[in-house]
mmCIF file of C-alpha atoms in Angstrom:
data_model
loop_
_atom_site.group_PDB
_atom_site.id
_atom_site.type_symbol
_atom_site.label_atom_id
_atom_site.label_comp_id
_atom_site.label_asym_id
_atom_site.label_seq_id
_atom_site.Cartn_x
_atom_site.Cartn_y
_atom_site.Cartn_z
ATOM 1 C CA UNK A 1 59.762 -2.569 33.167
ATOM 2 C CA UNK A 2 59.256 0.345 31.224
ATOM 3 C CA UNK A 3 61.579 -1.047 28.526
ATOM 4 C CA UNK A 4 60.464 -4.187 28.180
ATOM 5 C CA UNK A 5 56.942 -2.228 27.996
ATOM 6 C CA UNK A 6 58.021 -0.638 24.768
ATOM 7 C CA UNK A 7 59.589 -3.768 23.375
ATOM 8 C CA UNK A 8 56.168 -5.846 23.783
ATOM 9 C CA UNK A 9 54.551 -3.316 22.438
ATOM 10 C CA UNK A 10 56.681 -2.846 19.502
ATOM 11 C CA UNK A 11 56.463 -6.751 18.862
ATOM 12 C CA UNK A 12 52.720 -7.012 19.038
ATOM 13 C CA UNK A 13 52.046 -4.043 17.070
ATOM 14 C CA UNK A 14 54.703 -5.444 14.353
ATOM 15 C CA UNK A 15 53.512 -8.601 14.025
ATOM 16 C CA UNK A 16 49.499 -7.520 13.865
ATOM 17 C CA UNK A 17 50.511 -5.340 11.382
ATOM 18 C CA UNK A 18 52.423 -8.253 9.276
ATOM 19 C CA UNK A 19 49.401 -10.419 9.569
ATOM 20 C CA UNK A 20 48.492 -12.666 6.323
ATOM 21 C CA UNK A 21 44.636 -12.856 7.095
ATOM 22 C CA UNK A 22 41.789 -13.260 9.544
ATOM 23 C CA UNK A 23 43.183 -16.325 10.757
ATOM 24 C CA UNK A 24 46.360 -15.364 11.796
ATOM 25 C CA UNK A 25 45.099 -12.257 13.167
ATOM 26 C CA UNK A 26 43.225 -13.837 15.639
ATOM 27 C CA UNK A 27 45.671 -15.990 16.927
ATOM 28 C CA UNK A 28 48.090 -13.000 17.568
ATOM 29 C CA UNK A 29 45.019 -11.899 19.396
ATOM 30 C CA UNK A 30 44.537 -14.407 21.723
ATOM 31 C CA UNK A 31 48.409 -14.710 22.464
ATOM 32 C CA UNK A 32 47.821 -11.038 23.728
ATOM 33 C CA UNK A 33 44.752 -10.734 25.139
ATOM 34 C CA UNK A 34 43.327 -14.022 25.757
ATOM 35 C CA UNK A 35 43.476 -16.200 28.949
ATOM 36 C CA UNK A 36 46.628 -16.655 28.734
ATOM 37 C CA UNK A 37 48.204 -13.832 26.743
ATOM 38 C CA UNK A 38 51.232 -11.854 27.662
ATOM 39 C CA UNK A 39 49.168 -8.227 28.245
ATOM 40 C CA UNK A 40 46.694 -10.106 29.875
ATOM 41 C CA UNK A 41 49.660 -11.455 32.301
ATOM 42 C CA UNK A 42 51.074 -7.931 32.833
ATOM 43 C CA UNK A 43 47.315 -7.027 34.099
ATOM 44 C CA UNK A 44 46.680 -9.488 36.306
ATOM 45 C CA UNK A 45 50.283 -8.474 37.862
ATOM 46 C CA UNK A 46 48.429 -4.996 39.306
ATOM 47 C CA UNK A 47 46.827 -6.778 41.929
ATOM 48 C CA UNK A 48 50.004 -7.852 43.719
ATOM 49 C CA UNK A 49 51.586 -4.344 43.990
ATOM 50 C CA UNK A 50 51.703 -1.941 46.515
ATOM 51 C CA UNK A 51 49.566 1.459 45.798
ATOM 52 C CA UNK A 52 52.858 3.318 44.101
ATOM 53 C CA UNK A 53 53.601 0.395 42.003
ATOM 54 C CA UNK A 54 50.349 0.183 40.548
ATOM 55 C CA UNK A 55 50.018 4.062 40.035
ATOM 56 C CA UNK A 56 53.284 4.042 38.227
ATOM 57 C CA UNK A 57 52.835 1.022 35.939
ATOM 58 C CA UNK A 58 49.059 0.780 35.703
ATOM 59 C CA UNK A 59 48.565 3.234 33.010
ATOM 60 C CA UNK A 60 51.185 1.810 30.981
ATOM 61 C CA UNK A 61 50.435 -1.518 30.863
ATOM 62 C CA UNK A 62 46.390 -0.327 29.966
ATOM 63 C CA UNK A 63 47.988 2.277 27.438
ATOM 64 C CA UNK A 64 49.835 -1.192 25.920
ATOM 65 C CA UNK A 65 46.552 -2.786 25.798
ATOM 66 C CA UNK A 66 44.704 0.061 23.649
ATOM 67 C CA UNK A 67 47.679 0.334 21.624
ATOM 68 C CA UNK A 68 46.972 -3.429 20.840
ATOM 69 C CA UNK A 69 43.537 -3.118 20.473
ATOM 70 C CA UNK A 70 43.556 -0.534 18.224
ATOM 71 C CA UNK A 71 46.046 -1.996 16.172
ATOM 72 C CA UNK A 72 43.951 -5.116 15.929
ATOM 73 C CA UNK A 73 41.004 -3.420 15.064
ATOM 74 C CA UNK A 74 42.850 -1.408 12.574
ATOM 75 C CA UNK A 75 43.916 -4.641 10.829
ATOM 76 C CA UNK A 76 40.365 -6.253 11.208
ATOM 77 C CA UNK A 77 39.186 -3.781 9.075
ATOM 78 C CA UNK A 78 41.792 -3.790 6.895
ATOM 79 C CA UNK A 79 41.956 -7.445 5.845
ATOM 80 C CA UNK A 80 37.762 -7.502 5.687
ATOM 81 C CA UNK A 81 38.090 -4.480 2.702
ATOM 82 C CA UNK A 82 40.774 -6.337 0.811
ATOM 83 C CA UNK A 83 38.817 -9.209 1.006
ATOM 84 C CA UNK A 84 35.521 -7.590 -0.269
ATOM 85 C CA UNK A 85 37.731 -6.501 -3.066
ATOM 86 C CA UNK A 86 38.614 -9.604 -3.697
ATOM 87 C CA UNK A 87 35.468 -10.906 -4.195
ATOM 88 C CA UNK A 88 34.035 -8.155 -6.063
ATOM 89 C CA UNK A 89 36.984 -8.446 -8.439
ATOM 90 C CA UNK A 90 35.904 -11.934 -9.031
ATOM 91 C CA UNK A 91 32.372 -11.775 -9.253
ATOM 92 C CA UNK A 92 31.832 -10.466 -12.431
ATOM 93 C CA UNK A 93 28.073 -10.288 -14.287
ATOM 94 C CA UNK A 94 28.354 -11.222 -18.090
ATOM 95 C CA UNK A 95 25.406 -8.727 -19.340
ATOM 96 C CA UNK A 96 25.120 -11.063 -22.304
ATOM 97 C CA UNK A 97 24.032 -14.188 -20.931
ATOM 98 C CA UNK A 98 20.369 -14.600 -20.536
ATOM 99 C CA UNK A 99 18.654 -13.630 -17.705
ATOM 100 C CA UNK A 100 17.094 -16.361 -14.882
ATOM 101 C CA UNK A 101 13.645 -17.135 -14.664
ATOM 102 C CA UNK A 102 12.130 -14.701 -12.162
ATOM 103 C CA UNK A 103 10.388 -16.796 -8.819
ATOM 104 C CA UNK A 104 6.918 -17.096 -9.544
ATOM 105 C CA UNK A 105 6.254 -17.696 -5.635
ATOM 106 C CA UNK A 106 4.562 -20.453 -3.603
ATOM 107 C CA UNK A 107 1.092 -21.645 -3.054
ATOM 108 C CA UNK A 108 -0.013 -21.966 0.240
ATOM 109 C CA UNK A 109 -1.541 -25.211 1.025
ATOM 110 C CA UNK A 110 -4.619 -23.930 2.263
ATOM 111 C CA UNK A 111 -5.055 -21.703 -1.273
ATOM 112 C CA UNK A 112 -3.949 -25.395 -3.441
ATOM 113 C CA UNK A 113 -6.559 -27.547 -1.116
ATOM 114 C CA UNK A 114 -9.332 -24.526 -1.785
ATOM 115 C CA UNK A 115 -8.876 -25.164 -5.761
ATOM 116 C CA UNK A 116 -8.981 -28.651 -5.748
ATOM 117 C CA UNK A 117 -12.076 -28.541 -3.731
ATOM 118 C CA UNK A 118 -13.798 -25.637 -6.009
ATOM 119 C CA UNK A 119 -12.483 -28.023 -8.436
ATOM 120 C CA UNK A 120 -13.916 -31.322 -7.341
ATOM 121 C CA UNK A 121 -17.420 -29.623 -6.338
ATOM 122 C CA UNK A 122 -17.856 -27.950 -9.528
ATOM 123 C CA UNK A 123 -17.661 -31.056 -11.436
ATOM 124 C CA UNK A 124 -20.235 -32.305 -9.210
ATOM 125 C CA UNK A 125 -22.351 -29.062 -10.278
ATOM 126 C CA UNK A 126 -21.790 -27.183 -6.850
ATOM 127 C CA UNK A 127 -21.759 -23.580 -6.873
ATOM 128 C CA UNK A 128 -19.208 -21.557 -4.860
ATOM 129 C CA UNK A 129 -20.948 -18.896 -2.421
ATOM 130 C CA UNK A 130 -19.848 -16.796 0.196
ATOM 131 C CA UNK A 131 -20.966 -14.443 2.848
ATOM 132 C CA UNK A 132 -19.419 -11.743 5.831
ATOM 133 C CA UNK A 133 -17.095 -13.276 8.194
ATOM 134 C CA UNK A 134 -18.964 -10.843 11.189
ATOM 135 C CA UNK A 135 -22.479 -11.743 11.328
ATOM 136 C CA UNK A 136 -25.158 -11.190 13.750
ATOM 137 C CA UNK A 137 -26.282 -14.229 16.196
ATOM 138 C CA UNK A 138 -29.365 -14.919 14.339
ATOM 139 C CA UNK A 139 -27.849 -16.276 10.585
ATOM 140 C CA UNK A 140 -25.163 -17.317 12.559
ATOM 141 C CA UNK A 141 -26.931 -19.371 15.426
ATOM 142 C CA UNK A 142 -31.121 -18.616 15.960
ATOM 143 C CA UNK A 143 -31.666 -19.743 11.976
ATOM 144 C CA UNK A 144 -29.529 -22.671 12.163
ATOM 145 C CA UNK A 145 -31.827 -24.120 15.163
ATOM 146 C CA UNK A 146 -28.849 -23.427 17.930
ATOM 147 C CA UNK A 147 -30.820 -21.560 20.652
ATOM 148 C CA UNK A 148 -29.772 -19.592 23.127
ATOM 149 C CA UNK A 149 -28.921 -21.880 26.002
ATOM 150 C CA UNK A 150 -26.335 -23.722 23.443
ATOM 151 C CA UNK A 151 -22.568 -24.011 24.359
ATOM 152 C CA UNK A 152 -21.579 -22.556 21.093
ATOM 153 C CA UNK A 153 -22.724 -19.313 22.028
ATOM 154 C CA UNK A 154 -20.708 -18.823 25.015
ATOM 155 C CA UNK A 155 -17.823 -16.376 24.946
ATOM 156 C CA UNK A 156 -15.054 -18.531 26.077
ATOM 157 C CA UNK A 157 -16.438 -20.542 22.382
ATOM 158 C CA UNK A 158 -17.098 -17.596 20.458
ATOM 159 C CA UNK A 159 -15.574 -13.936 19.435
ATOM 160 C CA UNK A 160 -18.365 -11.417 20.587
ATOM 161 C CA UNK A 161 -18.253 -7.854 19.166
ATOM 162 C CA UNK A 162 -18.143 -4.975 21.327
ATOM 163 C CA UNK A 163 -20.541 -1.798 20.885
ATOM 164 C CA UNK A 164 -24.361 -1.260 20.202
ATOM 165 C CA UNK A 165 -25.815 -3.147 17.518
ATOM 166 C CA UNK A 166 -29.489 -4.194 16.765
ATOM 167 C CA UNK A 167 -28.494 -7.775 17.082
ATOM 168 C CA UNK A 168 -25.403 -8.970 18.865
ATOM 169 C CA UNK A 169 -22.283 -9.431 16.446
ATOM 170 C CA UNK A 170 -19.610 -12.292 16.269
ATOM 171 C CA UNK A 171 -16.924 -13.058 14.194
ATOM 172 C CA UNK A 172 -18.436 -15.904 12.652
ATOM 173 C CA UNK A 173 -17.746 -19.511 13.884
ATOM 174 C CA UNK A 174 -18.781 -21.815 10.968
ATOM 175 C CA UNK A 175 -19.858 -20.816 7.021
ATOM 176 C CA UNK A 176 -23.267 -22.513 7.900
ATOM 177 C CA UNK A 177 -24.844 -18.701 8.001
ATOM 178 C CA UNK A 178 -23.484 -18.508 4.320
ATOM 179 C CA UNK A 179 -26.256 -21.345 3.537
ATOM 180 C CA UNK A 180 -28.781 -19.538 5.361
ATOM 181 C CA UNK A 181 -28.149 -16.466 3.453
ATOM 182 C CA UNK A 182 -28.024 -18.646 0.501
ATOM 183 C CA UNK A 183 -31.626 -20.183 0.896
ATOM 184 C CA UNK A 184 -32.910 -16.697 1.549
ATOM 185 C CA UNK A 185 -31.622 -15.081 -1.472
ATOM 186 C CA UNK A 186 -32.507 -18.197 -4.012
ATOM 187 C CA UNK A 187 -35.138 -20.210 -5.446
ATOM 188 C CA UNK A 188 -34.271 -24.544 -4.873
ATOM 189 C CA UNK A 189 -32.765 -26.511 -6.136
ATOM 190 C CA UNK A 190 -29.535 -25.432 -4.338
ATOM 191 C CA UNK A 191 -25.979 -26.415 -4.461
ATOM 192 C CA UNK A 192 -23.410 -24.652 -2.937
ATOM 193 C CA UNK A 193 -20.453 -24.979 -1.226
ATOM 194 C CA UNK A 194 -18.991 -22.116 1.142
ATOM 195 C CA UNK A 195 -15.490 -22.094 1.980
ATOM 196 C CA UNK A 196 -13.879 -19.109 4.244
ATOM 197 C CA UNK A 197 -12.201 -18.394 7.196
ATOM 198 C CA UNK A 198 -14.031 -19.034 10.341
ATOM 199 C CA UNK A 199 -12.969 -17.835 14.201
ATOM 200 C CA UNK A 200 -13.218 -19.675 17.222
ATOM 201 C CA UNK A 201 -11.547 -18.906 20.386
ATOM 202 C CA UNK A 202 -9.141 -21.851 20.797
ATOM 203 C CA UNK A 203 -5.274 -22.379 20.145
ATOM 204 C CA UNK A 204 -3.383 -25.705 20.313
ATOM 205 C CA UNK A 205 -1.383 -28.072 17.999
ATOM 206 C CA UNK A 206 -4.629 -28.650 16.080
ATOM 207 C CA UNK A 207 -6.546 -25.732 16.531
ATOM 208 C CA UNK A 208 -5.948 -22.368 15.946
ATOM 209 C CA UNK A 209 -8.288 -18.620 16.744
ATOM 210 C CA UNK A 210 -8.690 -18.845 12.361
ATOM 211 C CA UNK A 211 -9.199 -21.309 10.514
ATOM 212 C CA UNK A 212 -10.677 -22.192 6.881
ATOM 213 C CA UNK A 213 -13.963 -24.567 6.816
ATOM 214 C CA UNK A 214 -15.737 -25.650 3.908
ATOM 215 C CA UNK A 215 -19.600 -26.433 3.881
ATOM 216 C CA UNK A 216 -22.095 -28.219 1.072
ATOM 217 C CA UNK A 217 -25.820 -27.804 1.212
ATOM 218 C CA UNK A 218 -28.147 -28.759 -1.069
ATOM 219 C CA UNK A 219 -31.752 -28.150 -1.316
ATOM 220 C CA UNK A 220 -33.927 -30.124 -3.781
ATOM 221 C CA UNK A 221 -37.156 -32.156 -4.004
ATOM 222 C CA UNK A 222 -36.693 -35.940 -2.197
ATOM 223 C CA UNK A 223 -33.379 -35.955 -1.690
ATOM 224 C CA UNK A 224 -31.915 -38.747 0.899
ATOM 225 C CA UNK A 225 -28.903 -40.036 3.274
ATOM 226 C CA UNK A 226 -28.050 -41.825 -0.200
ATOM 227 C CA UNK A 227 -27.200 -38.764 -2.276
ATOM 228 C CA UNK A 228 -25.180 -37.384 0.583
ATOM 229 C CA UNK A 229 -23.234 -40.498 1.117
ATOM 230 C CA UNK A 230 -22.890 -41.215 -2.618
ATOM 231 C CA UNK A 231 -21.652 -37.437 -2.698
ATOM 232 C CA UNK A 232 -19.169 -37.403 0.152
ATOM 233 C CA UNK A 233 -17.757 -40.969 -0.919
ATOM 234 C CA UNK A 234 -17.366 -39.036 -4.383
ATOM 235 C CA UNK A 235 -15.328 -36.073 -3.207
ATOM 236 C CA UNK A 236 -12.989 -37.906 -1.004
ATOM 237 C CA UNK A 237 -12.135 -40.224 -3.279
ATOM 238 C CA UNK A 238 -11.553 -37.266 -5.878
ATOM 239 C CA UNK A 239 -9.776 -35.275 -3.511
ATOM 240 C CA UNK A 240 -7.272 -38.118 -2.160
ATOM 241 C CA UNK A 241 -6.691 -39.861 -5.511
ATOM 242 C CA UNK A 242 -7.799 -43.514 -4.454
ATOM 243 C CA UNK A 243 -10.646 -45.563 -5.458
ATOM 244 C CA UNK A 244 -10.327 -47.481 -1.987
ATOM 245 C CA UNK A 245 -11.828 -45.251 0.188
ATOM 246 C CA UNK A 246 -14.224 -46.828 2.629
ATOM 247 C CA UNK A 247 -16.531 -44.360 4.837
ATOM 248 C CA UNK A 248 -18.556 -45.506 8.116
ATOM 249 C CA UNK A 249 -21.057 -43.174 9.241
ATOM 250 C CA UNK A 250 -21.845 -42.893 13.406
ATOM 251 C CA UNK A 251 -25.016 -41.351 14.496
ATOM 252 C CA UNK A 252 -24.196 -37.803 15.504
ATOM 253 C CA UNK A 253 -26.143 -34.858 17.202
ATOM 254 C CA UNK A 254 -25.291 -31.345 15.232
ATOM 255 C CA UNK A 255 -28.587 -28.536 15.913
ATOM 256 C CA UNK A 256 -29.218 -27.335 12.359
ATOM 257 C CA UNK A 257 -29.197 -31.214 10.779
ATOM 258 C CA UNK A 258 -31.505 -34.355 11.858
ATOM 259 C CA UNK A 259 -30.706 -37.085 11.556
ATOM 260 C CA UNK A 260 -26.917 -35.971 11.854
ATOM 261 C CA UNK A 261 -23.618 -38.356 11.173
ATOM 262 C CA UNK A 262 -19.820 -38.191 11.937
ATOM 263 C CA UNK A 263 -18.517 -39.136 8.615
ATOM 264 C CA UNK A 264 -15.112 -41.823 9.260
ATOM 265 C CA UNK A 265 -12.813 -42.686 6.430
ATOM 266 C CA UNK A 266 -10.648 -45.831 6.738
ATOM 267 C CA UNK A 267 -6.711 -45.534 6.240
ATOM 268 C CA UNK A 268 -3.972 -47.615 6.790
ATOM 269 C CA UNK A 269 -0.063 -47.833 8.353
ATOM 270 C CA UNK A 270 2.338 -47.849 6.144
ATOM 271 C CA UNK A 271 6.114 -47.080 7.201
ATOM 272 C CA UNK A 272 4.637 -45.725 10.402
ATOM 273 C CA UNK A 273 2.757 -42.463 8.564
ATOM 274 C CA UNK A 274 -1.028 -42.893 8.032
ATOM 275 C CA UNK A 275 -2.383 -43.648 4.611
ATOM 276 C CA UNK A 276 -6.019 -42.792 4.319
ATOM 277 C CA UNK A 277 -7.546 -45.372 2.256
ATOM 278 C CA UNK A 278 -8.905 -49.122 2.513
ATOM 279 C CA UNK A 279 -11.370 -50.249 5.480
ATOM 280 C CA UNK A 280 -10.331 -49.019 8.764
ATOM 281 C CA UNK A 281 -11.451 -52.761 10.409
ATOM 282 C CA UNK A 282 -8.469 -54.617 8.152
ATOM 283 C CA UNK A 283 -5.541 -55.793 10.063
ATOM 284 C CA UNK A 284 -3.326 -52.839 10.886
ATOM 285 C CA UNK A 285 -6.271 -49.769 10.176
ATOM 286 C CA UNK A 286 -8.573 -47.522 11.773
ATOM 287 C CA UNK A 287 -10.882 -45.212 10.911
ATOM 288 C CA UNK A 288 -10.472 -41.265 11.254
ATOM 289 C CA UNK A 289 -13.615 -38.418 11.221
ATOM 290 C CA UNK A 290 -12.967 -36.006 8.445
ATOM 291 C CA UNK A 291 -16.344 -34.741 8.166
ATOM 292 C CA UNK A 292 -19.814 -33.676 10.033
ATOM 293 C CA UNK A 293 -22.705 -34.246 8.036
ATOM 294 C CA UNK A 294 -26.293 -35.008 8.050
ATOM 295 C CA UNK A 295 -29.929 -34.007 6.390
ATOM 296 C CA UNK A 296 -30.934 -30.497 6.936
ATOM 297 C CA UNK A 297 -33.089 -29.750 10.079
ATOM 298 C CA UNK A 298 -36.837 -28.979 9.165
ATOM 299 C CA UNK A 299 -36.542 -25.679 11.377
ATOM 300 C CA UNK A 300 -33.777 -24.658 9.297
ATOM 301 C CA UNK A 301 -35.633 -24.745 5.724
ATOM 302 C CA UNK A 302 -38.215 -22.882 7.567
ATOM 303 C CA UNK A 303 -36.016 -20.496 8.854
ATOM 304 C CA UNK A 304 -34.914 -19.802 5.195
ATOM 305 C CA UNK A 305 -38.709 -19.387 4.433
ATOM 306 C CA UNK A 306 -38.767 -22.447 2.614
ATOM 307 C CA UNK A 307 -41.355 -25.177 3.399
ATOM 308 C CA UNK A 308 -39.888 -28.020 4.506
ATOM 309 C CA UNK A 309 -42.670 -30.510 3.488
ATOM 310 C CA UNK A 310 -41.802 -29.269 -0.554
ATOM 311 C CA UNK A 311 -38.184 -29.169 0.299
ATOM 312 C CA UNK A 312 -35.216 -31.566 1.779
ATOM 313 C CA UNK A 313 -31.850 -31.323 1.741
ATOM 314 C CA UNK A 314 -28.515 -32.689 3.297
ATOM 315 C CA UNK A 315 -25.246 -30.575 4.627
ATOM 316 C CA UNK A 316 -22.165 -31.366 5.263
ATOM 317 C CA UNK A 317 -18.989 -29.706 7.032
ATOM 318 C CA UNK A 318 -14.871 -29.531 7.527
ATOM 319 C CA UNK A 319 -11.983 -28.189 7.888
ATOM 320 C CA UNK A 320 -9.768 -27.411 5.189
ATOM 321 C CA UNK A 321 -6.267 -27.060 6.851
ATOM 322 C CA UNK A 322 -7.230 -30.749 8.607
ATOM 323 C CA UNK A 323 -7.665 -31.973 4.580
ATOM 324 C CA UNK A 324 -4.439 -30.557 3.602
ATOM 325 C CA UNK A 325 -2.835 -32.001 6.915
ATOM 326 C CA UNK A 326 -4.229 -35.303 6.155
ATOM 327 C CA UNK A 327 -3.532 -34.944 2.432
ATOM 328 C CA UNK A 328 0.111 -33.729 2.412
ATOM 329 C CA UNK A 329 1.658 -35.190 5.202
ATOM 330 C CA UNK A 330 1.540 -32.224 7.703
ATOM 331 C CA UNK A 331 1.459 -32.682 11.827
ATOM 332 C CA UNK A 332 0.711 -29.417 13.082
ATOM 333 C CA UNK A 333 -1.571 -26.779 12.420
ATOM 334 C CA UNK A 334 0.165 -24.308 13.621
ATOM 335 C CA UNK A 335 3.063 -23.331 10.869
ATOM 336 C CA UNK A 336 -0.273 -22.740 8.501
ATOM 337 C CA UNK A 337 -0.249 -19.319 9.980
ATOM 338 C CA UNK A 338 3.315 -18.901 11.259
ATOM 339 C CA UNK A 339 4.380 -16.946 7.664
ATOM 340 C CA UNK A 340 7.589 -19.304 7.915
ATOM 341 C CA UNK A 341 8.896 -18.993 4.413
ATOM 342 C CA UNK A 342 11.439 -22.549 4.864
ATOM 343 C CA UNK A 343 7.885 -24.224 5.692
ATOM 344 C CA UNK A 344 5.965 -23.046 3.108
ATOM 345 C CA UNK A 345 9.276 -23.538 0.870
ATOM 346 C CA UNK A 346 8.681 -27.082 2.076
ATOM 347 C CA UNK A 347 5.119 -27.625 1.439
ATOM 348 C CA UNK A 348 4.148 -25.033 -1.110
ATOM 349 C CA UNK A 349 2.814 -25.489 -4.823
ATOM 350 C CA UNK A 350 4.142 -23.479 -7.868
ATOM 351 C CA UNK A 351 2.108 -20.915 -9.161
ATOM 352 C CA UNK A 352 1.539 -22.684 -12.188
ATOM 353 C CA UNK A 353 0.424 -25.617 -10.695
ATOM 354 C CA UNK A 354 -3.331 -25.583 -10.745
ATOM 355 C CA UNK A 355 -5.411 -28.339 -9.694
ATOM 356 C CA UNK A 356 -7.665 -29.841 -12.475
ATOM 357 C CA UNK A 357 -9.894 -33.345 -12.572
ATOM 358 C CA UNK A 358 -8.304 -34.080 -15.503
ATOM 359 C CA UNK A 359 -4.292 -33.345 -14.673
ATOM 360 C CA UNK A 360 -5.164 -34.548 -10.882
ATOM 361 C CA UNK A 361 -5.756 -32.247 -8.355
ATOM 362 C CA UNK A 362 -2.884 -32.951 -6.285
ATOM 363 C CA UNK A 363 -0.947 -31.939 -9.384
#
């Protein structure tokens, strides 16, 4: 046996060494080591002798398996450097052609729906304000007529702040305190929209911890439902490009607005993706909230120290990412915050591709 030893050994190592490429390689490989392959054979054989066979033979077949390991590794690395070689032989840079644009990056949806909405508002002659993202209970709830009984404040709802502070502290869970700081700080008439990041403790495929809300208020002498409806119907049909859209308006409860409405918007089916646009009570619509609205509760102005009897106002509330979903196509919330590069790839807006009323703002 020990000759024939050799002679395998001399044959494998031969023909490993004679190998053309990668390819070939491995198939000299598996006809010695696979399954199936001759020194694979020769060790399967040890089981079946007797305790002096197997001392005598065993550590030549295993020395005939290193040998042909090594040689293949030897090989491997052999035919991977020539190949690099290759390659870098081939790849040549001509110094004198001109040089590529450099990436300008992506815009995140969230950023690209935040301009066209600072966009759309300023044209209407809103202001853009904004205030801490921790606040204290009382800007954040007490002034915006949510007392202390109210769901919102529980923990399992809200991010509480541990440690001693004058007044509790949250992370907070809507930009309304932004228009209580707002009122404070400024003589009417007001107009103001506050978009941020806001934190509420839930997570599923359409709601995350963080996420961005945008609020309006405005504060002026007699204004009405009208001017908020005329207003909202203006910005939607700004911010999704159609002159169809068709709101309804359902009677809603919200703490810091009375009356309050759920603001609807009608869309469509169309190749089994929803198109938001026409009246959702045609054949084949429906109607879908985008908004929470309503006329600013009396004990908020006073809150504010504003006198409520000289002063109205209306307000009006949502979320940005659900715009952007609704806007752009996009079913889950989730991937807004995932720092996926394919998705925002994907979805993203060039850098130089900012939103305007007059180039669209879906540009």
């Amino acid at each position: 046996m020990t000759t024939d030893l050799n002679q395998l050994r001399h044959d494998l190592v031969a023909s490993i060494d004679a190998a053309a490429g990668l390819d070939a390689l491995e198939a000299i490989r598996v006809h010695a080591l696979g399954k199936q392959g001759a020194v694979t054979g020769l060790l399967k054989t040890l089981g079946g002798m007797s305790p002096e066979q197997r001392q005598a033979e065993g550590p030549r077949i295993h020395g005939l398996r290193e040998a042909v390991t090594g040689a293949l590794t030897a090989r491997k690395e052999s035919l991977e450097a020539a190949a690099l070689d290759a390659r870098l032989a081939s790849e040549q840079l001509d110094m004198t052609l001109p040089v590529d644009g450099v990436p300008a990056g992506s815009i995140h949806p969230v950023s690209q729906v935040m301009d066209e909405l600072a966009e759309i508002f300023a044209d209407l002659g809103f202001a853009v304000a904004s205030g801490p993202e921790i606040e204290d209970d009382w800007h954040n709830f007490t002034a915006l007529n949510i007392p202390e009984t109210h769901p919102a404040r529980a923990m399992h709802d809200t991010f509480y702040l541990a440690g001693e502070h004058e007044r509790p502290m949250v992370l907070r869970t809507h930009t309304s305190p932004v228009q209580i700081r707002t009122m404070m700080a400024n003589k009417p008439p007001i107009r103001i929209i506050a978009p941020g990041r806001v934190y509420r403790s839930d997570s599923d495929a359409t709601h995350t911890p963080m996420f961005h809300q945008i609020e309006g208020l405005v504060i002026d002498k007699g204004i009405t439902l009208g001017h908020l409806k005329w207003t909202l119907e203006t910005f939607l049909k700004a911010f999704f490009e159609r002159d169809d859209i068709v709101l309804r308006l359902r009677p809603s409860y919200f703490p810091f607005t009375e009356p309050s409405a759920e603001v609807d918007v009608g869309f469509t089916w169309t190749n089994g993706k929803r198109v938001i646009g026409g009246s959702g009570d045609a054949v084949g619509g429906g109607w879908m909230e985008v908004l929470g609205s309503g006329m600013v509760h009396r004990k908020v102005i006073e809150a504010a120290g504003l006198d409520p009897d000289e002063w109205q106002g209306f307000a009006f509330g949502t979320g940005v990412d659900r715009l952007a979903m609704l806007k752009y196509g996009m079913d889950d919330l989730r991937p807004f915050f995932d720092g996926d590069l394919r998705w925002l790839k994907h979805y993203g807006f060039s850098a130089l591709d900012v939103p305007t009323l007059s180039g669209g703002v879906g540009a």
